[in-house]
mmCIF file of C-alpha atoms in Angstrom:
data_model
loop_
_atom_site.group_PDB
_atom_site.id
_atom_site.type_symbol
_atom_site.label_atom_id
_atom_site.label_comp_id
_atom_site.label_asym_id
_atom_site.label_seq_id
_atom_site.Cartn_x
_atom_site.Cartn_y
_atom_site.Cartn_z
ATOM 1 C CA UNK N 3 -13.970 -26.160 15.190
ATOM 2 C CA UNK N 4 -13.276 -25.276 11.301
ATOM 3 C CA UNK N 5 -14.701 -27.942 8.792
ATOM 4 C CA UNK N 6 -12.025 -28.974 6.614
ATOM 5 C CA UNK N 7 -13.907 -31.108 4.644
ATOM 6 C CA UNK N 8 -17.598 -31.325 3.160
ATOM 7 C CA UNK N 9 -19.570 -33.638 5.257
ATOM 8 C CA UNK N 10 -21.658 -34.947 2.252
ATOM 9 C CA UNK N 11 -18.878 -35.525 -0.227
ATOM 10 C CA UNK N 12 -15.815 -35.812 1.936
ATOM 11 C CA UNK N 13 -14.155 -33.152 -0.314
ATOM 12 C CA UNK N 14 -13.066 -29.436 0.247
ATOM 13 C CA UNK N 15 -15.590 -27.649 -1.867
ATOM 14 C CA UNK N 16 -14.178 -24.643 -0.955
ATOM 15 C CA UNK N 17 -16.369 -23.719 1.992
ATOM 16 C CA UNK N 18 -13.509 -22.304 3.691
ATOM 17 C CA UNK N 19 -10.429 -19.536 2.804
ATOM 18 C CA UNK N 20 -7.548 -18.137 4.646
ATOM 19 C CA UNK N 21 -6.763 -14.315 4.119
ATOM 20 C CA UNK N 22 -2.990 -14.894 3.589
ATOM 21 C CA UNK N 23 -2.266 -11.087 4.750
ATOM 22 C CA UNK N 24 -4.528 -10.395 7.398
ATOM 23 C CA UNK N 25 -4.065 -13.643 9.196
ATOM 24 C CA UNK N 26 -7.923 -14.405 9.443
ATOM 25 C CA UNK N 27 -10.018 -17.526 8.199
ATOM 26 C CA UNK N 28 -13.868 -17.427 6.743
ATOM 27 C CA UNK N 29 -15.885 -20.203 6.542
ATOM 28 C CA UNK N 30 -19.372 -20.884 5.546
ATOM 29 C CA UNK N 31 -21.581 -22.150 8.515
ATOM 30 C CA UNK N 32 -24.422 -24.772 8.430
ATOM 31 C CA UNK N 33 -26.605 -22.257 7.868
ATOM 32 C CA UNK N 34 -24.697 -20.390 4.785
ATOM 33 C CA UNK N 35 -23.518 -17.777 6.871
ATOM 34 C CA UNK N 36 -19.956 -16.289 6.644
ATOM 35 C CA UNK N 37 -18.340 -16.699 9.714
ATOM 36 C CA UNK N 38 -14.308 -15.047 10.615
ATOM 37 C CA UNK N 39 -12.405 -16.408 12.858
ATOM 38 C CA UNK N 40 -8.915 -15.511 14.218
ATOM 39 C CA UNK N 41 -6.460 -18.235 12.717
ATOM 40 C CA UNK N 42 -3.955 -17.423 15.634
ATOM 41 C CA UNK N 43 -0.840 -16.934 13.523
ATOM 42 C CA UNK N 44 0.886 -13.601 13.031
ATOM 43 C CA UNK N 45 -0.063 -11.317 10.025
ATOM 44 C CA UNK N 46 1.963 -10.786 6.911
ATOM 45 C CA UNK N 47 4.037 -7.903 6.727
ATOM 46 C CA UNK N 48 3.396 -4.920 4.907
ATOM 47 C CA UNK N 49 4.446 -5.776 1.465
ATOM 48 C CA UNK N 50 4.346 -4.129 -2.373
ATOM 49 C CA UNK N 51 1.869 -5.705 -4.737
ATOM 50 C CA UNK N 52 2.140 -3.291 -7.625
ATOM 51 C CA UNK N 53 2.873 -0.096 -8.338
ATOM 52 C CA UNK N 54 2.970 2.826 -11.140
ATOM 53 C CA UNK N 55 5.241 5.512 -10.369
ATOM 54 C CA UNK N 56 5.747 6.775 -14.185
ATOM 55 C CA UNK N 57 6.250 10.614 -13.629
ATOM 56 C CA UNK N 58 6.496 11.357 -17.835
ATOM 57 C CA UNK N 59 6.858 13.880 -18.942
ATOM 58 C CA UNK N 60 7.504 15.931 -15.334
ATOM 59 C CA UNK N 61 4.629 16.711 -12.504
ATOM 60 C CA UNK N 62 3.151 20.199 -13.322
ATOM 61 C CA UNK N 63 -0.077 22.141 -11.478
ATOM 62 C CA UNK N 64 -2.122 21.375 -14.608
ATOM 63 C CA UNK N 65 -0.658 17.675 -14.587
ATOM 64 C CA UNK N 66 0.455 16.522 -11.171
ATOM 65 C CA UNK N 67 2.415 13.244 -10.874
ATOM 66 C CA UNK N 68 0.003 10.927 -9.075
ATOM 67 C CA UNK N 69 1.897 7.820 -8.405
ATOM 68 C CA UNK N 70 -0.105 4.679 -7.023
ATOM 69 C CA UNK N 71 1.191 1.950 -4.748
ATOM 70 C CA UNK N 72 -0.816 -1.169 -4.373
ATOM 71 C CA UNK N 73 0.187 -2.515 -0.821
ATOM 72 C CA UNK N 74 -0.985 -5.732 0.905
ATOM 73 C CA UNK N 75 -2.805 -3.990 3.723
ATOM 74 C CA UNK N 76 -3.725 -0.413 4.736
ATOM 75 C CA UNK N 77 -1.009 1.632 5.923
ATOM 76 C CA UNK N 78 -0.220 5.501 7.206
ATOM 77 C CA UNK N 79 2.359 7.024 4.737
ATOM 78 C CA UNK N 80 5.009 9.375 3.672
ATOM 79 C CA UNK N 81 6.414 10.238 0.740
ATOM 80 C CA UNK N 82 9.520 12.421 0.392
ATOM 81 C CA UNK N 83 10.912 14.071 -2.895
ATOM 82 C CA UNK N 84 14.687 14.632 -2.693
ATOM 83 C CA UNK N 85 16.871 16.573 -4.878
ATOM 84 C CA UNK N 86 20.101 15.182 -5.954
ATOM 85 C CA UNK N 87 22.109 17.336 -3.066
ATOM 86 C CA UNK N 88 19.800 15.634 -0.829
ATOM 87 C CA UNK N 89 17.468 18.172 0.450
ATOM 88 C CA UNK N 90 14.034 17.151 0.973
ATOM 89 C CA UNK N 91 11.802 19.358 -1.304
ATOM 90 C CA UNK N 92 8.654 18.305 -0.887
ATOM 91 C CA UNK N 93 6.770 15.726 2.092
ATOM 92 C CA UNK N 94 3.724 14.375 1.424
ATOM 93 C CA UNK N 95 1.389 12.255 4.016
ATOM 94 C CA UNK N 96 -1.751 10.203 4.034
ATOM 95 C CA UNK N 97 -3.285 7.212 5.463
ATOM 96 C CA UNK N 98 -4.915 4.423 3.599
ATOM 97 C CA UNK N 99 -8.538 3.039 4.158
ATOM 98 C CA UNK N 100 -7.889 0.390 1.857
ATOM 99 C CA UNK N 101 -4.592 -0.811 0.611
ATOM 100 C CA UNK N 102 -3.862 1.681 -2.243
ATOM 101 C CA UNK N 103 -1.575 4.833 -1.634
ATOM 102 C CA UNK N 104 -2.302 7.457 -3.741
ATOM 103 C CA UNK N 105 -0.172 10.588 -3.887
ATOM 104 C CA UNK N 106 -0.189 13.994 -5.650
ATOM 105 C CA UNK N 107 2.792 16.249 -6.401
ATOM 106 C CA UNK N 108 2.534 19.023 -8.687
ATOM 107 C CA UNK N 109 6.207 19.989 -8.881
ATOM 108 C CA UNK N 110 6.154 22.495 -5.641
ATOM 109 C CA UNK N 111 8.660 22.723 -2.925
ATOM 110 C CA UNK N 112 7.337 22.699 0.685
ATOM 111 C CA UNK N 113 8.080 26.867 0.419
ATOM 112 C CA UNK N 114 5.563 27.216 -2.495
ATOM 113 C CA UNK N 115 8.097 27.629 -5.260
ATOM 114 C CA UNK N 116 8.154 25.427 -8.172
ATOM 115 C CA UNK N 117 11.253 22.624 -8.169
ATOM 116 C CA UNK N 118 14.032 22.852 -10.082
ATOM 117 C CA UNK N 119 14.340 20.849 -13.364
ATOM 118 C CA UNK N 120 16.175 17.170 -12.957
ATOM 119 C CA UNK N 121 15.946 13.993 -11.505
ATOM 120 C CA UNK N 122 14.290 13.257 -7.685
ATOM 121 C CA UNK N 123 14.424 10.213 -5.800
ATOM 122 C CA UNK N 124 11.251 9.667 -3.991
ATOM 123 C CA UNK N 125 11.037 7.510 -0.831
ATOM 124 C CA UNK N 126 7.881 6.404 0.248
ATOM 125 C CA UNK N 127 7.590 4.545 3.908
ATOM 126 C CA UNK N 128 4.643 2.972 5.036
ATOM 127 C CA UNK N 129 3.187 1.966 8.278
ATOM 128 C CA UNK N 130 1.170 -0.887 8.726
ATOM 129 C CA UNK N 131 -1.897 0.434 10.264
ATOM 130 C CA UNK N 132 -2.427 -2.914 12.363
ATOM 131 C CA UNK N 133 1.074 -2.468 13.706
ATOM 132 C CA UNK N 134 1.803 -5.535 12.688
ATOM 133 C CA UNK N 135 5.447 -6.124 11.394
ATOM 134 C CA UNK N 136 7.880 -3.325 10.009
ATOM 135 C CA UNK N 137 7.423 -0.647 7.846
ATOM 136 C CA UNK N 138 7.935 -0.572 4.195
ATOM 137 C CA UNK N 139 10.499 1.381 2.286
ATOM 138 C CA UNK N 140 10.176 1.937 -1.256
ATOM 139 C CA UNK N 141 12.426 4.284 -3.467
ATOM 140 C CA UNK N 142 12.669 5.190 -7.083
ATOM 141 C CA UNK N 143 12.976 8.429 -9.407
ATOM 142 C CA UNK N 144 10.907 11.189 -10.940
ATOM 143 C CA UNK N 145 12.078 13.840 -13.112
ATOM 144 C CA UNK N 146 10.776 17.379 -13.190
ATOM 145 C CA UNK N 147 10.840 19.093 -16.567
#
């Protein structure tokens, strides 16, 4: 049974908290130990918390594009760079152990050549590692100078 009030004062003293993304509850036992229990409710779907995707002045080997997406929980991700004609010029993949997705693109194509100058659409697909909820799809643009 999870204590909802402090026995001494009758008020909530912050002895428990809910993980709003993971669906667990953590509380302090009478002995001062932290205990974690499943709340019995589904976890929240994967969501973007913040992102830094600026690509100016454009990716190079010396200065790659280093986008970072802070998500609500760990994920397996795929990042596609797509030309204005709809051709996927590069696909990057990874698995995050924490909630941050960190990619690096040096402007090279899958074949190893340099991507032509111009605007590219990036498409990030992230699958929650806990398999709770749908995949997250994010898009934006990056420019190769």
